[in-house]
Coordinates of C-alpha atoms in Angstrom, one line a residue:
M224 CA -3.2 -22.9 3.5
E225 CA 0.6 -22.3 3.5
M226 CA 0.2 -18.7 2.5
Q227 CA -2.4 -18.2 5.2
N228 CA 0.1 -19.6 7.7
N229 CA 2.7 -17.2 6.4
F230 CA 0.2 -14.4 6.7
G231 CA -0.3 -15.4 10.4
K232 CA 3.4 -15.4 11.1
I233 CA 3.8 -11.9 9.6
I234 CA 0.8 -10.6 11.6
A235 CA 2.4 -12.1 14.8
E236 CA 5.7 -10.4 14.0
L237 CA 4.0 -7.1 13.3
Q238 CA 2.2 -7.1 16.6
K239 CA 5.5 -8.2 18.4
Q240 CA 8.0 -5.9 16.7
K241 CA 5.8 -2.7 16.3
P242 CA 8.0 -1.6 13.3
V243 CA 8.6 2.1 12.6
I244 CA 7.2 3.1 9.1
H245 CA 8.7 6.2 7.7
H246 CA 6.3 8.0 5.3
I247 CA 7.2 10.7 2.9
T248 CA 3.6 11.0 1.7
N249 CA 0.9 13.5 0.6
Y250 CA -0.8 15.9 2.9
V251 CA -4.3 14.8 1.7
T252 CA -4.0 11.3 3.4
A253 CA -1.1 11.5 5.8
E254 CA -3.3 11.3 8.9
A255 CA -5.2 8.3 7.5
C256 CA -2.0 6.5 6.8
A257 CA -0.6 7.2 10.2
D258 CA -3.9 6.0 11.8
A259 CA -3.8 2.8 9.7
A260 CA -0.2 2.0 10.7
I261 CA -1.1 2.4 14.4
C262 CA -4.2 0.3 14.1
A263 CA -2.2 -2.4 12.4
G264 CA 0.4 -2.4 15.2
A265 CA 3.1 -0.3 13.7
S266 CA 4.6 3.1 14.6
P267 CA 4.4 5.8 11.8
V268 CA 6.7 8.7 11.4
M269 CA 6.0 11.5 8.8
A270 CA 9.2 13.3 8.0
D271 CA 9.9 15.0 4.7
E272 CA 12.6 17.6 5.5
P273 CA 15.5 16.8 3.2
E274 CA 18.0 17.6 5.9
E275 CA 16.8 14.9 8.3
V276 CA 15.2 12.2 6.2
E277 CA 18.3 10.0 5.9
V278 CA 18.7 9.6 9.7
I279 CA 14.9 9.1 10.1
T280 CA 14.9 6.4 7.4
A281 CA 18.0 4.7 8.9
G282 CA 16.1 4.4 12.2
S283 CA 13.0 2.9 10.5
D284 CA 11.9 -0.5 9.4
A285 CA 10.2 0.4 6.2
L286 CA 9.9 3.4 3.9
V287 CA 6.8 4.6 2.1
L288 CA 7.2 7.0 -0.9
N289 CA 3.9 8.5 -2.0
L290 CA 3.8 10.9 -4.9
G291 CA 0.4 12.3 -4.2
T292 CA 1.4 15.9 -3.5
I293 CA 4.9 15.8 -5.0
N294 CA 7.2 18.9 -5.1
Y295 CA 10.9 19.6 -5.6
N296 CA 11.8 19.4 -1.9
K297 CA 9.9 16.1 -1.5
M298 CA 11.7 14.6 -4.5
I299 CA 15.0 15.5 -2.9
A300 CA 13.9 14.0 0.4
M301 CA 12.5 10.8 -1.3
E302 CA 15.7 10.2 -3.2
R303 CA 17.9 10.7 -0.1
S304 CA 15.6 8.4 1.9
A305 CA 15.6 5.8 -0.8
M306 CA 19.4 5.7 -0.9
A307 CA 19.6 5.4 2.8
A308 CA 17.0 2.6 2.8
K309 CA 18.9 0.7 0.1
K310 CA 22.1 1.0 2.0
K311 CA 20.6 -0.5 5.1
G312 CA 18.4 -3.0 3.4
I313 CA 15.2 -1.3 4.5
P314 CA 12.2 -2.1 2.3
V315 CA 10.8 0.7 0.1
V316 CA 7.2 0.8 -1.0
L317 CA 6.3 3.2 -3.8
D318 CA 2.8 4.6 -4.3
P319 CA 3.0 6.1 -7.8
V320 CA 0.0 8.4 -7.4
G321 CA -1.0 10.1 -10.7
V322 CA 2.0 9.1 -12.7
M323 CA -0.3 8.6 -15.8
S324 CA -1.2 12.3 -15.6
S325 CA 2.2 14.0 -15.2
A326 CA 5.6 13.6 -16.9
L327 CA 7.2 15.0 -13.7
R328 CA 5.7 12.3 -11.5
L329 CA 6.2 9.5 -14.1
N330 CA 9.9 10.4 -14.7
F331 CA 10.6 10.6 -11.0
A332 CA 8.9 7.3 -10.3
L333 CA 10.9 5.7 -13.1
K334 CA 14.1 7.2 -11.7
L335 CA 13.5 5.4 -8.4
L336 CA 12.5 2.2 -10.0
K337 CA 15.4 2.1 -12.5
G338 CA 17.8 2.9 -9.7
G339 CA 16.8 -0.3 -7.9
Y340 CA 15.4 1.5 -4.8
V341 CA 11.9 0.1 -4.8
N342 CA 10.9 -3.3 -3.4
I343 CA 7.1 -3.0 -3.8
V344 CA 4.9 -0.9 -6.0
R345 CA 1.3 -0.5 -5.1
G346 CA -0.9 1.4 -7.5
N347 CA -4.1 1.3 -9.6
Y348 CA -4.2 -0.1 -13.2
D349 CA -3.7 3.3 -14.8
E350 CA -0.6 4.1 -12.7
C351 CA 1.0 0.7 -13.2
R352 CA 0.2 0.7 -17.0
A353 CA 1.9 4.1 -17.2
L354 CA 5.0 2.7 -15.4
A355 CA 5.2 -0.3 -17.7
D356 CA 4.8 1.7 -20.8
E357 CA 6.8 4.7 -19.5
K358 CA 4.2 7.0 -20.9
A359 CA 2.0 9.5 -19.2
A360 CA -1.4 9.7 -20.9
G361 CA -4.2 10.3 -18.4
H362 CA -5.8 12.9 -16.1
G363 CA -6.4 13.1 -12.4
V364 CA -5.2 10.6 -9.9
D365 CA -8.0 8.0 -10.0
G366 CA -8.0 5.1 -12.4
V367 CA -10.3 5.7 -15.4
L368 CA -8.9 3.3 -18.1
Q369 CA -11.2 0.5 -19.1
A370 CA -9.3 -2.8 -18.8
D371 CA -10.3 -6.4 -18.4
E372 CA -8.9 -8.6 -15.7
G373 CA -6.4 -10.1 -18.0
E374 CA -4.9 -6.7 -18.8
K375 CA -4.7 -5.9 -15.1
L376 CA -2.9 -9.1 -14.4
Q377 CA -0.5 -8.5 -17.2
A378 CA 0.2 -4.9 -15.9
A379 CA 1.2 -6.4 -12.5
K380 CA 3.6 -8.9 -14.2
A381 CA 5.0 -6.2 -16.5
V382 CA 5.9 -3.7 -13.7
A383 CA 7.3 -6.4 -11.5
G384 CA 9.4 -8.0 -14.3
K385 CA 10.6 -4.8 -15.7
F386 CA 11.7 -3.2 -12.5
N387 CA 12.7 -6.3 -10.5
C388 CA 10.2 -5.6 -7.7
I389 CA 6.8 -6.8 -6.4
A390 CA 3.9 -5.1 -8.0
A391 CA 0.4 -4.9 -6.5
V392 CA -2.3 -3.6 -8.9
T393 CA -5.4 -2.9 -6.8
G394 CA -9.0 -2.5 -7.8
Q395 CA -12.2 -4.5 -7.7
V396 CA -9.9 -7.5 -8.0
D397 CA -6.3 -7.2 -6.9
Y398 CA -3.2 -8.7 -8.5
V399 CA 0.2 -9.1 -6.8
S400 CA 3.1 -10.3 -8.9
N401 CA 6.9 -10.9 -8.8
G402 CA 7.1 -10.9 -12.6
K403 CA 6.6 -14.6 -13.0
Q404 CA 3.8 -15.5 -10.6
V405 CA 0.6 -13.6 -9.9
L406 CA -1.7 -13.8 -6.9
V407 CA -5.3 -12.9 -7.6
L408 CA -7.1 -11.6 -4.5
N409 CA -10.7 -10.7 -3.9
G410 CA -12.0 -8.6 -1.1
G411 CA -13.0 -5.1 -0.2
N412 CA -16.3 -3.1 -0.5
E413 CA -17.7 -0.6 -2.9
M414 CA -17.6 2.1 -0.2
L415 CA -13.9 2.3 -0.7
K416 CA -14.6 4.3 -3.8
K417 CA -16.4 6.9 -1.8
I418 CA -13.5 7.9 0.5
T419 CA -10.1 9.5 0.1
G420 CA -7.0 7.5 0.8
A421 CA -8.0 3.9 0.2
G422 CA -5.0 3.3 -2.0
C423 CA -2.6 5.2 0.3
I424 CA -3.8 3.2 3.3
T425 CA -3.3 -0.1 1.4
T426 CA 0.3 1.0 0.6
T427 CA 0.9 1.7 4.2
L428 CA -0.4 -1.7 5.2
C429 CA 1.9 -3.3 2.6
A430 CA 4.9 -1.4 4.2
C431 CA 3.9 -2.5 7.7
C432 CA 4.0 -6.2 6.6
A433 CA 7.2 -5.7 4.6
A434 CA 8.9 -4.3 7.7
V435 CA 8.9 -7.6 9.4
T436 CA 9.7 -10.1 6.6
K437 CA 12.0 -10.4 3.5
D438 CA 9.2 -12.2 1.6
Y439 CA 7.9 -9.0 -0.1
M440 CA 5.4 -10.7 -2.3
T441 CA 3.7 -12.3 0.7
A442 CA 3.9 -8.9 2.5
A443 CA 2.3 -7.0 -0.4
A444 CA -0.4 -9.7 -0.7
L445 CA -1.1 -9.5 3.0
G446 CA -1.3 -5.7 3.0
V447 CA -3.9 -5.9 0.3
V448 CA -5.8 -8.7 2.1
I449 CA -5.9 -6.8 5.4
M450 CA -7.4 -3.8 3.6
G451 CA -10.0 -5.9 1.9
Q452 CA -11.0 -7.7 5.0
A453 CA -11.1 -4.5 7.0
A454 CA -13.3 -2.9 4.4
E455 CA -15.7 -5.9 4.6
L456 CA -15.7 -5.7 8.3
A457 CA -16.3 -1.9 8.3
A458 CA -19.3 -2.4 6.0
G459 CA -20.6 -5.0 8.3
F460 CA -20.4 -2.6 11.3
M461 CA -22.4 0.1 9.5
E462 CA -26.1 1.0 10.1
K463 CA -28.6 2.1 7.5
K464 CA -28.2 5.8 8.5
D465 CA -24.4 5.6 8.0
G466 CA -22.5 6.8 4.9
P467 CA -18.9 7.2 3.6
G468 CA -17.8 9.2 6.7
M469 CA -18.7 6.5 9.1
F470 CA -17.4 3.8 6.8
K471 CA -13.9 5.5 6.9
T472 CA -14.0 5.6 10.7
R473 CA -15.1 1.9 10.8
L474 CA -12.3 1.1 8.3
F475 CA -9.7 1.9 11.0
D476 CA -11.6 -0.3 13.5
G477 CA -11.6 -3.0 10.8
I478 CA -7.8 -2.8 10.4
Y479 CA -7.4 -3.0 14.2
H480 CA -9.6 -6.0 14.6
V481 CA -8.4 -7.9 11.5
T482 CA -4.7 -7.6 12.6
G483 CA -5.5 -8.2 16.3
K484 CA -7.7 -11.2 15.7
W485 CA -6.2 -12.9 12.7
N486 CA -7.7 -16.2 13.4
L487 CA -11.1 -14.6 12.7
I488 CA -10.2 -13.6 9.2
N489 CA -12.4 -16.0 7.3
L490 CA -15.6 -15.5 9.3
K491 CA -18.5 -13.3 8.1
P492 CA -18.2 -9.7 9.2
E493 CA -21.0 -10.0 11.7
E494 CA -19.4 -13.0 13.3
R495 CA -15.8 -11.8 13.6
M496 CA -16.3 -10.0 16.9
N497 CA -18.0 -12.9 18.8

């Protein structure tokens, strides 16, 4: 109950403060992340020009670094933004997209983590395992490794403990750790596997919550919970004729309603709008 009360306080601050979330993200899901931030009550900005990112970050309340479509200029921009954020005490959320598949991505992510720039990591099991092992041995950007729930839990603890940050390993069951404690979260819907950007959106929601509190473990957990509840709500809104496209549209509606009507969080999807 205490954590749910803390969740409620963060939601209230999110709606009140309307924090600015600076994204240096990938072009595949940038619009979805911006929409998610707005639906949650935040104000997104997408700026990746190296010559302006420091001032943009300095005027923001949280920074998202997403490696999905990484390139040389983006790495420069991310590093400059990360330094600006660290200097001002602005939380940084890293989405290590595909680090198991590319030495370039992995080494850059490790550079940020070892430099102490990252407060929260949000990734799938394959990505977080690669960070913990410091080894790229995969393909694509989606998780394919077979792992039991105990291994996923340990991956969250390993990343958090090794890099002194909060780690959120998301999947069918989600694990959020500070290196010592682990929160096990259940939520979501199978349709999340049928759309692009589910992980990126979750990362954005974690950043929205981290922007209004210094309790980054609770912020990361809440971001994951909002995504899971929004997915359940979106599935409840769908009709028999609907598919992944409508689910994705409804997902934004879900984020809006979950964050706007937090007291309805534990009701069944069909009851939450009454």
